[in-house]
Short mmCIF file of C-alpha atoms in Angstrom, two decimals:
data_model
loop_
_atom_site.label_atom_id
_atom_site.label_comp_id
_atom_site.label_asym_id
_atom_site.label_seq_id
_atom_site.Cartn_x
_atom_site.Cartn_y
_atom_site.Cartn_z
CA UNK A 426 10.82 -2.80 29.16
CA UNK A 427 11.96 -6.02 27.25
CA UNK A 428 10.95 -6.04 23.67
CA UNK A 429 8.18 -9.09 24.32
CA UNK A 430 6.17 -6.64 26.45
CA UNK A 431 5.49 -4.15 23.72
CA UNK A 432 4.30 -7.05 21.49
CA UNK A 433 1.71 -8.25 24.41
CA UNK A 434 -1.95 -8.62 23.48
CA UNK A 435 -2.82 -4.39 24.09
CA UNK A 436 -6.68 -4.51 23.76
CA UNK A 437 -8.60 -8.10 24.04
CA UNK A 438 -12.03 -6.46 22.60
CA UNK A 439 -12.82 -5.32 19.32
CA UNK A 440 -9.39 -3.64 18.53
CA UNK A 441 -7.75 -6.26 16.30
CA UNK A 442 -10.74 -6.66 14.25
CA UNK A 443 -10.56 -2.53 13.84
CA UNK A 444 -6.91 -2.68 12.97
CA UNK A 445 -7.47 -5.30 10.33
CA UNK A 446 -10.44 -3.50 9.14
CA UNK A 447 -8.22 -0.01 8.78
CA UNK A 448 -5.48 -1.83 6.67
CA UNK A 449 -7.92 -3.20 4.62
CA UNK A 450 -9.04 0.65 4.07
CA UNK A 451 -5.65 1.36 3.12
CA UNK A 452 -5.00 -0.92 0.50
CA UNK A 453 -8.33 -0.27 -1.01
CA UNK A 454 -7.57 3.44 -1.24
CA UNK A 455 -3.83 2.23 -2.82
CA UNK A 456 -5.65 0.25 -5.24
CA UNK A 457 -7.93 3.42 -6.15
CA UNK A 458 -4.82 5.22 -6.59
CA UNK A 459 -2.94 2.56 -8.60
CA UNK A 460 -6.15 2.47 -11.00
CA UNK A 461 -5.65 6.28 -11.43
CA UNK A 462 -2.20 6.45 -12.15
CA UNK A 463 -2.52 3.51 -15.01
CA UNK A 464 -5.85 5.43 -16.34
CA UNK A 465 -3.52 8.18 -17.06
CA UNK A 466 -0.70 6.45 -18.56
CA UNK A 467 -3.54 4.44 -20.98
CA UNK A 468 -4.83 7.79 -21.84
CA UNK A 469 -1.51 9.37 -22.40
CA UNK A 470 -0.79 5.96 -24.56
CA UNK A 471 -3.72 6.42 -26.82
CA UNK A 472 -3.10 9.93 -27.42
CA UNK A 473 0.44 9.43 -28.42
CA UNK A 474 2.07 11.96 -25.88
CA UNK A 475 4.79 9.65 -24.83
CA UNK A 476 7.77 11.43 -25.88
CA UNK A 477 11.15 10.42 -25.72
CA UNK A 478 13.14 7.45 -25.08
CA UNK A 479 11.54 6.61 -21.44
CA UNK A 480 8.15 6.31 -20.78
CA UNK A 481 7.86 7.73 -17.19
CA UNK A 482 4.23 7.33 -16.52
CA UNK A 483 5.01 3.63 -17.32
CA UNK A 484 7.59 3.64 -15.00
CA UNK A 485 5.03 5.39 -12.34
CA UNK A 486 2.46 2.51 -13.37
CA UNK A 487 5.02 -0.16 -12.39
CA UNK A 488 5.71 1.31 -9.20
CA UNK A 489 2.21 1.93 -8.23
CA UNK A 490 1.75 -1.77 -8.85
CA UNK A 491 4.81 -2.88 -7.00
CA UNK A 492 4.10 -0.70 -4.01
CA UNK A 493 0.32 -2.19 -3.82
CA UNK A 494 1.54 -5.64 -4.11
CA UNK A 495 3.94 -4.73 -1.21
CA UNK A 496 0.95 -3.35 0.96
CA UNK A 497 -1.27 -6.36 -0.31
CA UNK A 498 1.31 -8.83 1.30
CA UNK A 499 1.66 -6.61 4.46
CA UNK A 500 -2.44 -6.72 4.87
CA UNK A 501 -2.49 -10.16 4.40
CA UNK A 502 0.53 -11.08 7.09
CA UNK A 503 -0.91 -8.44 9.53
CA UNK A 504 -4.38 -9.77 9.13
CA UNK A 505 -3.16 -13.24 9.83
CA UNK A 506 -1.17 -11.95 12.83
CA UNK A 507 -4.25 -10.38 14.03
CA UNK A 508 -6.30 -13.45 14.07
CA UNK A 509 -3.85 -15.27 16.27
CA UNK A 510 -3.04 -12.83 18.55
CA UNK A 511 -3.80 -8.91 19.15
CA UNK A 512 0.07 -8.51 19.64
CA UNK A 513 1.73 -4.91 18.20
CA UNK A 514 2.73 -5.24 14.18
CA UNK A 515 6.26 -5.98 13.89
CA UNK A 516 8.54 -3.00 13.11
CA UNK A 517 9.50 -4.39 9.68
CA UNK A 518 6.12 -4.94 8.49
CA UNK A 519 5.17 -1.41 9.43
CA UNK A 520 8.29 -0.02 7.73
CA UNK A 521 7.35 -2.10 4.40
CA UNK A 522 3.66 -0.60 4.49
CA UNK A 523 5.01 2.93 4.89
CA UNK A 524 7.30 2.40 2.34
CA UNK A 525 4.76 0.85 -0.18
CA UNK A 526 2.39 3.97 1.09
CA UNK A 527 5.20 6.99 -0.02
CA UNK A 528 6.43 5.13 -3.37
CA UNK A 529 2.47 5.01 -4.17
CA UNK A 530 2.12 8.51 -3.39
CA UNK A 531 5.40 9.25 -5.14
CA UNK A 532 4.04 7.73 -8.27
CA UNK A 533 0.70 9.54 -8.15
CA UNK A 534 2.35 12.99 -7.89
CA UNK A 535 4.83 12.13 -10.31
CA UNK A 536 1.83 10.49 -12.84
CA UNK A 537 -0.22 13.62 -12.07
CA UNK A 538 2.56 16.10 -13.08
CA UNK A 539 3.30 13.94 -16.13
CA UNK A 540 -0.25 13.72 -17.34
CA UNK A 541 -0.60 17.07 -18.18
#
């Protein structure tokens, strides 16, 4: 099987639209998680509970923003690809999106652990 055969249109029906909506829902969930991390950081800063020379909650907030931006770009690229054809996503795009989700999950878990 050639690599081009795997990138051929899989479903000419509503599959591209459903896929695009799924990517957008994932982005929305990441934005909400991102906002909770930023809220935790803001509350810790207002209470003065950030101790030490390194603000780990701030680092979590920055990683969360970076991950959300990367996934936002992935959603835009994939949405553009789906409007042109129903081909399978490129491997690099899926890897970047998965990396962004993992980075944001790690940031959220760390922020929750540090927020107590």
